[in-house]
Coordinates of C-alpha atoms in Angstrom, one line a residue:
M6 CA 0.0 0.0 0.0
M7 CA 1.3 3.4 -1.0
F8 CA 0.6 6.3 1.3
M9 CA -0.4 9.6 -0.3
K10 CA 2.4 12.1 -0.6
N11 CA 1.6 15.8 -0.2
K12 CA 4.1 16.8 -2.9
S13 CA 4.5 16.8 -6.7
I14 CA 5.4 13.4 -8.3
W15 CA 8.1 15.2 -10.2
L16 CA 10.0 15.9 -7.0
D17 CA 10.7 12.2 -6.4
V18 CA 14.0 12.3 -8.4
K19 CA 17.4 13.0 -6.8
N20 CA 18.7 16.5 -7.3
K21 CA 22.2 17.0 -6.1
A22 CA 23.1 20.6 -5.3
L23 CA 25.8 22.4 -7.3
K24 CA 28.3 25.0 -6.0
R25 CA 27.3 28.2 -4.3
V26 CA 28.5 31.7 -5.0
T27 CA 31.4 32.2 -2.6
K28 CA 33.4 35.0 -4.4
D29 CA 32.9 38.0 -6.6
L30 CA 32.2 37.2 -10.2
E31 CA 31.8 38.9 -13.6
C32 CA 29.9 37.9 -16.7
D33 CA 28.3 39.3 -19.8
T34 CA 24.8 38.0 -18.8
L35 CA 23.5 36.9 -15.5
I36 CA 20.3 34.8 -15.4
V37 CA 18.3 34.8 -12.1
G38 CA 16.1 31.7 -11.7
G39 CA 16.8 28.0 -12.4
G40 CA 13.5 26.7 -13.8
I41 CA 12.9 25.8 -17.4
T42 CA 13.0 29.5 -18.5
G43 CA 16.4 30.1 -16.9
L44 CA 18.0 26.9 -18.0
S45 CA 16.6 27.3 -21.6
T46 CA 18.0 30.8 -21.8
L47 CA 21.4 29.7 -20.4
Y48 CA 21.4 26.8 -22.9
Q49 CA 20.7 29.1 -25.9
L50 CA 23.3 31.7 -24.8
R51 CA 26.1 29.2 -24.1
K52 CA 25.4 27.6 -27.5
E53 CA 26.2 31.0 -29.0
N54 CA 29.3 31.3 -26.8
V55 CA 27.9 34.1 -24.7
D56 CA 29.6 34.5 -21.3
A57 CA 26.5 33.7 -19.2
L58 CA 26.0 32.5 -15.7
L59 CA 22.9 31.4 -13.8
V60 CA 22.0 31.7 -10.1
E61 CA 19.2 29.9 -8.3
R62 CA 18.3 30.5 -4.7
N63 CA 17.4 26.9 -4.0
K64 CA 18.0 24.0 -6.4
C65 CA 17.2 24.1 -10.1
G66 CA 13.8 22.7 -11.1
E67 CA 12.2 22.6 -7.7
G68 CA 10.0 25.6 -8.0
V69 CA 7.0 26.2 -10.3
T70 CA 8.6 23.8 -12.9
A71 CA 8.1 20.9 -10.6
R72 CA 4.4 21.7 -10.1
S73 CA 3.3 21.7 -13.7
T74 CA 1.3 18.9 -15.5
A75 CA 4.1 19.2 -18.0
K76 CA 2.4 19.0 -21.3
I77 CA 4.3 20.0 -24.4
T78 CA 1.4 21.2 -26.6
Y79 CA 0.1 24.1 -28.6
L80 CA -3.6 23.1 -28.0
Q81 CA -4.0 25.3 -24.9
E82 CA -7.6 25.5 -23.7
K83 CA -9.3 28.7 -24.8
I84 CA -6.0 30.7 -25.3
Y85 CA -6.5 31.5 -29.0
R86 CA -10.1 32.6 -28.4
N87 CA -8.9 34.8 -25.6
I88 CA -6.1 36.4 -27.6
R89 CA -8.5 37.1 -30.5
R90 CA -10.9 38.7 -28.0
F91 CA -8.3 40.9 -26.3
G92 CA -6.0 41.3 -29.3
S93 CA -6.6 40.2 -32.9
I94 CA -6.8 37.1 -35.1
D95 CA -3.3 37.9 -36.4
K96 CA -1.9 37.9 -32.9
A97 CA -3.6 34.6 -32.2
K98 CA -2.1 33.1 -35.3
T99 CA 1.4 34.4 -34.4
Y100 CA 1.1 33.0 -30.9
L101 CA 0.0 29.6 -32.4
E102 CA 3.1 29.7 -34.6
S103 CA 5.3 30.5 -31.6
Q104 CA 3.9 27.5 -29.7
I105 CA 4.4 25.1 -32.5
A106 CA 8.0 26.4 -32.9
A107 CA 8.6 25.9 -29.1
V108 CA 7.3 22.3 -29.2
R109 CA 9.7 21.5 -32.0
E110 CA 12.6 23.2 -30.2
L111 CA 12.0 21.4 -27.0
K112 CA 11.9 18.1 -28.7
K113 CA 15.0 19.0 -30.7
I114 CA 17.0 19.8 -27.5
I115 CA 15.9 16.6 -25.8
E116 CA 17.0 14.5 -28.8
K117 CA 20.2 16.4 -29.6
E118 CA 21.4 16.3 -26.0
S119 CA 20.0 12.7 -25.3
I120 CA 18.2 13.9 -22.2
L121 CA 16.4 11.1 -20.5
C122 CA 13.1 12.7 -19.4
D123 CA 10.4 10.2 -20.2
L124 CA 9.5 12.0 -23.5
K125 CA 6.4 10.4 -25.1
S126 CA 4.6 11.4 -28.3
S127 CA 1.0 12.4 -27.5
S128 CA -2.2 13.5 -29.1
S129 CA -3.7 16.7 -27.5
I130 CA -7.4 16.9 -27.0
L131 CA -9.6 19.9 -26.2
F132 CA -13.1 18.9 -25.1
T133 CA -16.5 19.9 -23.7
N134 CA -19.3 17.9 -22.1
E135 CA -21.7 20.8 -22.1
E136 CA -23.9 21.5 -25.1
K137 CA -23.7 25.2 -24.5
N138 CA -20.0 25.2 -25.2
K139 CA -20.1 23.2 -28.5
E140 CA -20.1 26.4 -30.6
M141 CA -17.1 27.7 -28.8
L142 CA -15.2 24.4 -29.6
I143 CA -16.3 24.6 -33.2
E144 CA -14.9 28.2 -33.3
E145 CA -11.5 26.9 -32.1
Y146 CA -11.6 24.0 -34.6
N147 CA -12.2 26.5 -37.4
F148 CA -9.4 28.8 -36.2
L149 CA -6.9 26.0 -36.1
K150 CA -8.0 24.6 -39.5
D151 CA -7.7 28.1 -41.1
A152 CA -4.2 28.4 -39.6
G153 CA -3.1 25.3 -41.4
V154 CA -3.2 22.9 -38.4
K155 CA -4.2 19.3 -39.0
V156 CA -7.1 19.0 -36.5
E157 CA -9.8 16.4 -36.1
W158 CA -13.4 16.7 -34.8
E159 CA -14.7 13.9 -32.5
E160 CA -18.1 13.3 -30.8
N161 CA -19.5 11.0 -28.2
Q162 CA -16.3 9.3 -27.1
Q163 CA -15.9 7.6 -23.7
D164 CA -14.5 10.6 -21.8
F165 CA -16.1 13.6 -23.7
K166 CA -19.1 14.6 -25.7
Y167 CA -17.4 16.9 -28.2
A168 CA -13.7 17.3 -28.8
I169 CA -11.0 18.4 -31.2
K170 CA -7.7 16.6 -31.5
V171 CA -4.2 17.5 -32.8
G172 CA -0.9 15.6 -33.1
N173 CA 2.8 16.3 -32.9
T174 CA 2.6 17.1 -29.2
Y175 CA 4.3 15.5 -26.3
M176 CA 4.5 14.7 -22.6
F177 CA 7.6 14.5 -20.4
H178 CA 9.1 14.6 -16.9
P179 CA 9.9 18.4 -16.4
V180 CA 12.4 18.0 -13.5
K181 CA 14.3 15.2 -15.3
Y182 CA 14.5 17.6 -18.3
V183 CA 15.8 20.4 -16.1
L184 CA 18.3 18.1 -14.5
G185 CA 19.5 17.1 -18.0
L186 CA 20.2 20.7 -18.9
K187 CA 21.7 21.3 -15.4
N188 CA 24.2 18.6 -16.0
I189 CA 25.2 19.9 -19.4
L190 CA 25.5 23.5 -18.1
K191 CA 26.8 22.8 -14.5
D192 CA 30.0 24.8 -15.0
Y193 CA 27.9 27.9 -15.4
I194 CA 25.3 27.4 -12.6
Y195 CA 25.3 28.4 -9.0
E196 CA 22.7 27.0 -6.6
N197 CA 21.7 28.0 -3.1
S198 CA 22.7 31.5 -4.2
K199 CA 20.0 34.1 -3.6
V200 CA 20.2 37.5 -5.3
E201 CA 19.5 40.0 -2.6
R202 CA 19.4 43.2 -4.7
I203 CA 20.4 44.5 -8.0
I204 CA 21.9 48.0 -8.4
R205 CA 22.7 49.7 -11.7
D206 CA 26.2 51.2 -11.9
N207 CA 26.7 53.0 -15.2
S208 CA 26.8 50.3 -17.8
L209 CA 26.9 47.4 -15.4
Y210 CA 24.5 45.8 -12.9
N211 CA 25.9 44.9 -9.5
C212 CA 24.0 41.8 -8.3
Y213 CA 24.5 41.0 -4.6
V214 CA 24.5 37.3 -4.0
N215 CA 25.4 35.5 -0.7
G216 CA 27.2 38.6 0.4
K217 CA 29.3 38.7 -2.8
V218 CA 28.9 40.8 -6.0
I219 CA 28.3 39.5 -9.6
K220 CA 29.0 42.3 -12.1
A221 CA 27.0 41.8 -15.4
K222 CA 26.3 43.8 -18.5
R223 CA 22.8 42.2 -18.7
V224 CA 20.5 40.6 -16.2
V225 CA 17.7 38.2 -17.2
I226 CA 15.0 37.8 -14.5
A227 CA 13.7 34.3 -15.2
T228 CA 11.7 33.8 -12.0
H229 CA 8.0 32.9 -11.8
Y230 CA 7.1 36.4 -10.7
P231 CA 9.7 39.1 -11.4
Y232 CA 11.3 41.0 -8.6
F233 CA 14.1 43.6 -8.2
I234 CA 12.6 45.5 -11.1
L235 CA 10.7 48.7 -10.0
P236 CA 8.6 49.2 -13.2
L237 CA 7.5 45.5 -13.1
F238 CA 7.0 45.6 -9.4
I239 CA 4.4 48.4 -10.0
F240 CA 2.6 47.1 -13.1
M241 CA 2.7 43.3 -12.6
P242 CA -0.2 43.3 -10.0
L243 CA -2.1 45.5 -12.5
K244 CA -1.3 43.6 -15.7
S245 CA -1.8 40.1 -14.4
H246 CA -3.3 38.0 -11.6
P247 CA -2.3 34.8 -9.9
E248 CA -4.2 31.6 -10.4
T249 CA -4.0 28.4 -8.2
S250 CA -4.8 24.9 -9.4
Y251 CA -4.9 21.5 -7.6
V252 CA -3.2 18.5 -9.1
G253 CA -3.0 14.8 -8.3
A254 CA -1.1 11.7 -9.6
K255 CA -2.4 8.2 -9.4
K256 CA -0.6 4.9 -10.3
I257 CA -2.6 3.0 -12.9
N258 CA -2.3 -0.2 -14.9
S259 CA -1.9 1.2 -18.5
F260 CA -0.5 4.2 -20.3
K261 CA -2.4 6.2 -22.9
N262 CA -0.6 8.6 -25.3
I263 CA -3.1 11.4 -24.9
N264 CA -3.3 14.7 -22.9
A265 CA -6.6 16.6 -22.6
I266 CA -8.2 19.7 -21.1
N267 CA -11.7 21.0 -21.2
I268 CA -13.2 24.4 -21.9
D269 CA -15.9 24.0 -19.2
T270 CA -16.0 25.1 -15.6
P271 CA -14.6 23.7 -13.4
T272 CA -11.3 23.1 -15.3
I273 CA -10.3 19.5 -15.9
S274 CA -6.9 18.7 -17.3
Y275 CA -5.2 15.4 -17.5
R276 CA -2.4 13.4 -19.1
Y277 CA -0.6 10.1 -18.6
H278 CA 3.0 9.5 -17.5
Q279 CA 5.2 6.5 -17.9
S280 CA 8.5 5.9 -16.2
D281 CA 10.5 2.8 -15.1
D282 CA 7.6 0.6 -16.2
K283 CA 5.2 2.5 -14.0
N284 CA 2.1 4.3 -15.3
Y285 CA 0.4 7.3 -13.8
L286 CA -2.6 9.5 -14.4
I287 CA -1.8 13.2 -13.8
Y288 CA -5.1 15.0 -13.1
L289 CA -5.8 18.7 -12.5
F290 CA -9.1 19.8 -11.1
N291 CA -10.3 23.3 -10.9
S292 CA -8.4 26.6 -11.0
Y293 CA -9.1 29.6 -8.8
L294 CA -8.1 33.2 -8.9
T295 CA -5.8 33.1 -5.9
P296 CA -7.5 36.0 -4.1
D297 CA -10.8 34.1 -4.3
I298 CA -9.6 31.0 -2.5
K299 CA -11.8 30.4 0.6
S300 CA -10.2 27.2 1.9
I301 CA -7.1 25.5 0.6
K302 CA -8.0 22.3 2.5
N303 CA -11.4 22.2 1.0
N304 CA -10.0 22.6 -2.5
F305 CA -7.7 19.7 -2.0
E306 CA -10.7 17.7 -0.6
D307 CA -12.6 18.4 -3.9
L308 CA -9.6 17.1 -5.8
K309 CA -9.4 13.9 -3.7
K310 CA -13.1 13.2 -4.4
K311 CA -12.1 12.6 -8.1
N312 CA -9.7 9.8 -7.4
D313 CA -7.6 8.0 -4.8
F314 CA -4.4 9.8 -5.6
D315 CA -0.9 8.8 -4.6
Y316 CA 0.4 12.4 -4.8
I317 CA -1.4 15.7 -4.5
W318 CA 0.0 19.3 -4.8
S319 CA -1.0 22.8 -5.9
N320 CA 0.4 25.0 -8.7
K321 CA 0.3 28.7 -9.2
D322 CA 0.3 30.5 -12.5
I323 CA 0.4 34.1 -13.6
I324 CA -2.4 35.1 -16.0
T325 CA -1.8 38.2 -18.0
N326 CA -4.6 40.6 -19.0
D327 CA -4.2 40.0 -22.7
Y328 CA -3.2 36.3 -22.4
L329 CA 0.2 36.8 -23.9
P330 CA 3.5 36.2 -22.0
L331 CA 5.8 39.0 -21.0
I332 CA 9.2 38.3 -22.6
G333 CA 11.9 40.7 -23.5
R334 CA 13.4 44.0 -22.4
I335 CA 11.3 45.6 -19.7
D336 CA 12.0 49.1 -21.1
E337 CA 13.7 50.4 -24.2
D338 CA 15.8 52.6 -21.9
E339 CA 16.9 49.6 -19.9
D340 CA 18.7 47.7 -22.6
G341 CA 20.4 45.3 -20.2
L342 CA 17.4 44.3 -18.1
L343 CA 15.2 41.5 -19.5
V344 CA 12.4 39.4 -18.1
A345 CA 10.3 36.3 -18.9
C346 CA 7.1 35.5 -17.1
G347 CA 3.3 35.4 -17.3
Y348 CA 2.8 32.1 -19.2
N349 CA -0.9 31.8 -18.6
T350 CA -0.5 28.1 -17.4
W351 CA 1.4 27.0 -20.5
G352 CA 5.0 27.2 -19.1
M353 CA 6.7 24.3 -20.9
T354 CA 6.4 25.8 -24.4
N355 CA 6.6 29.4 -23.3
A356 CA 9.7 28.9 -21.1
T357 CA 11.4 27.2 -24.1
L358 CA 10.3 30.0 -26.4
A359 CA 11.6 32.6 -23.9
G360 CA 15.1 31.1 -24.1
M361 CA 15.0 31.5 -27.9
I362 CA 13.6 35.1 -27.8
L363 CA 15.9 36.4 -25.1
C364 CA 19.0 34.9 -26.8
D365 CA 18.0 36.6 -30.1
I366 CA 17.4 40.0 -28.3
I367 CA 20.8 39.8 -26.6
L368 CA 22.6 38.8 -29.8
K369 CA 20.5 41.5 -31.7
K370 CA 19.1 38.9 -34.1
H371 CA 15.8 39.1 -35.8
N372 CA 13.0 37.1 -34.1
K373 CA 9.4 37.5 -35.4
Y374 CA 8.0 37.0 -31.9
I375 CA 9.8 39.8 -30.1
Q376 CA 7.2 42.5 -30.7
L377 CA 4.3 40.2 -29.7
F378 CA 5.6 39.5 -26.3
K379 CA 7.2 42.9 -25.4
P380 CA 6.7 43.5 -21.6
D381 CA 6.2 47.2 -22.2
R382 CA 3.5 46.8 -24.9
L383 CA 0.8 49.4 -24.7
L384 CA -2.7 48.7 -23.4
N385 CA -5.6 48.8 -25.8
W386 CA -9.2 49.1 -24.7
N387 CA -9.8 45.4 -24.3
K388 CA -6.7 45.1 -22.0
V389 CA -8.0 48.1 -20.0
V390 CA -11.2 46.1 -19.4
R391 CA -9.0 43.3 -17.9
F392 CA -6.9 45.9 -16.0
F393 CA -9.7 46.7 -13.5
P394 CA -10.5 43.1 -12.4
D395 CA -6.7 42.5 -12.0
A396 CA -6.2 45.6 -9.9
Y397 CA -9.3 44.8 -7.9
G398 CA -8.1 41.2 -7.4
S399 CA -4.8 42.5 -6.0
I400 CA -6.6 44.9 -3.6
K401 CA -9.0 42.1 -2.6
A402 CA -6.2 39.7 -1.8
I403 CA -4.4 42.3 0.3
V404 CA -7.5 42.9 2.4
K405 CA -8.4 39.2 2.6
S406 CA -4.9 38.1 3.5
G407 CA -5.1 40.1 6.7
K408 CA -7.7 37.7 8.1
G409 CA -5.4 34.7 8.1
N410 CA -6.6 31.1 8.7
V411 CA -9.8 31.9 10.4
N412 CA -11.0 28.3 10.2
N413 CA -7.8 26.6 11.2
Q414 CA -7.6 25.8 14.9
N415 CA -4.0 24.8 14.6
V416 CA -2.9 28.3 13.6
I417 CA -2.8 31.3 15.8
Y418 CA -1.9 34.9 15.0
T419 CA -0.2 36.8 17.8
T420 CA 2.7 39.1 18.7
I421 CA 6.0 38.2 20.3
G422 CA 7.8 41.3 21.5
D423 CA 7.1 43.8 18.7
K424 CA 6.8 41.2 16.0
N425 CA 3.5 40.0 14.3
V426 CA 3.8 36.3 14.1
A427 CA 1.8 33.2 13.0
V428 CA 2.2 29.9 14.8
Y429 CA 1.3 26.5 13.5
R430 CA 1.2 23.6 15.9
D431 CA 2.0 20.3 14.2
E432 CA 0.8 16.8 14.9
K433 CA 3.6 16.2 17.4
G434 CA 2.8 19.4 19.3
M435 CA 5.8 21.4 18.0
D436 CA 5.2 25.0 17.3
H437 CA 6.4 26.5 14.0
I438 CA 6.7 30.3 14.3
V439 CA 7.1 32.7 11.4
L440 CA 6.7 36.4 10.8
N441 CA 3.2 37.0 9.6
R442 CA 3.8 39.3 6.7
C443 CA 4.9 38.5 3.2
P444 CA 8.0 40.7 2.6
H445 CA 6.9 41.3 -1.0
M446 CA 4.0 43.7 -0.3
K447 CA 3.2 43.1 3.4
C448 CA 0.3 40.8 2.8
G449 CA -0.7 38.4 5.6
L450 CA -0.2 34.7 5.2
V451 CA -2.4 31.6 5.3
F452 CA -1.2 28.2 6.3
N453 CA -1.6 25.4 3.6
E454 CA -2.4 22.4 5.9
V455 CA -2.0 19.9 3.1
E456 CA 1.4 20.9 1.7
K457 CA 2.6 22.4 5.0
T458 CA 3.5 25.8 3.6
W459 CA 2.8 29.4 4.4
D460 CA 1.1 30.9 1.3
C461 CA 0.5 34.5 0.3
L462 CA -2.8 35.0 -1.5
C463 CA -1.7 38.3 -3.0
H464 CA 1.0 37.3 -5.5
G465 CA 1.8 33.6 -4.8
S466 CA 4.9 33.7 -2.6
R467 CA 5.3 30.5 -0.6
Y468 CA 7.4 29.6 2.5
D469 CA 8.2 26.3 4.1
I470 CA 6.8 25.4 7.5
D471 CA 9.6 27.3 9.3
G472 CA 9.6 30.3 7.0
K473 CA 12.2 29.7 4.3
C474 CA 11.1 31.3 1.0
I475 CA 10.6 28.5 -1.6
E476 CA 8.7 30.5 -4.2
G477 CA 8.6 34.2 -5.1
P478 CA 8.0 37.0 -5.8
S479 CA 9.2 37.5 -2.3
N480 CA 13.0 37.4 -2.0
Y481 CA 13.2 37.1 1.8
D482 CA 12.5 34.4 4.4
I483 CA 10.0 34.9 7.2
T484 CA 11.9 32.8 9.8
F485 CA 11.5 33.9 13.4
E486 CA 13.6 33.3 16.5
V487 CA 12.9 34.5 20.0
G488 CA 14.9 37.6 20.5
D489 CA 15.0 38.3 16.8
T490 CA 15.8 42.0 16.3
R491 CA 15.7 42.1 12.6
E492 CA 13.3 44.6 11.0
E493 CA 10.6 43.0 8.9
K494 CA 11.5 43.5 5.2

């Protein structure tokens, strides 16, 4: 009998830490963040002999990358419909082209570098079981067909009423892929190396890491939610919003080479995984705007009603107001500061694409997708319509976060000395005390009883049970010790 693990199935692999930053360094380009985006960018730059280094505050591949369902596909729920709605049909077609290019590039890297990451060919399915959504699915079918995609229409199958299906898509193990790139690029990677601040000094950026300084001509922020960058710090909460999903993995008898997602509410997304002669179903149920979450525990209970899972975990995504990622220079006047984020739940393709785009920007090469994904792109009226719900969501999360875990009897909010703290008492009666403010924007924290983490509802920062920051945008821990005299960040 296998006991359920409250963690991602992708984290069951061994991940040996690389060297830390222990001395001052210099490079042409410094990449901050060791997920698929950071590793893809480092891979593309080193392939072109660019003097690039990467720093990761924990270990590569153990952040958002390890929480994905890990589909390599261009059939992405209602993304093309949303882009047409908030942009244009030409933008939707260009985005489709970019995703197909990313699928090909990811497969090419895996095969060229012989990365063992359980890559499997797969058909991708978009479906609905609701009659009212049939026309919407037909609309997506016609869009793909007009764009030259070979797409099939299916009805009354075992798992869905109406569906469209495409080929030339894949599934893989995302952390094994990251570890493959990490092994190839290990001479240029520093782990357990947290960037504390970045200061512009004429033509260079001084990046303070582990008490040392890395001087770089360019800095790429490849974190899930960008930080250190004042313009992005201001507009990210207004150009996007966080979304939380709940995922389970269940050992099953047979493997199917399909991945699927619906266009209905609640969201259902699933795929199959095969590794070491073991087969698993990976199943995502429901997605919530993070500020709207009422009970993390109840959301996990809803997931567990769907199956007797062996693993359960949650994932956070950044949804942009025009459904296009933010990839490129943050400002034309800041030639050396670049960013990649806001993948709208489709991180495997967009992280790979980001590596390609950022490399071409740095090398001043033409890339047809640079304009589409510019982070400083102007708002049109449709984006303004999305702007207000995003801004309201940020305010709502800040207000709501101050209430804490009102229904959790194992958590108390109090003060020790002059510090506001939160205390979780575990099953053994041990108290885990943390500072009760997310350093990012001073939001209060809620305790995730299932994964044993402190979560920020405002922008998705996450801390382990004792306050170590494991997921940004926060860049500081919330650890607390009796007699602590530190000022809260």
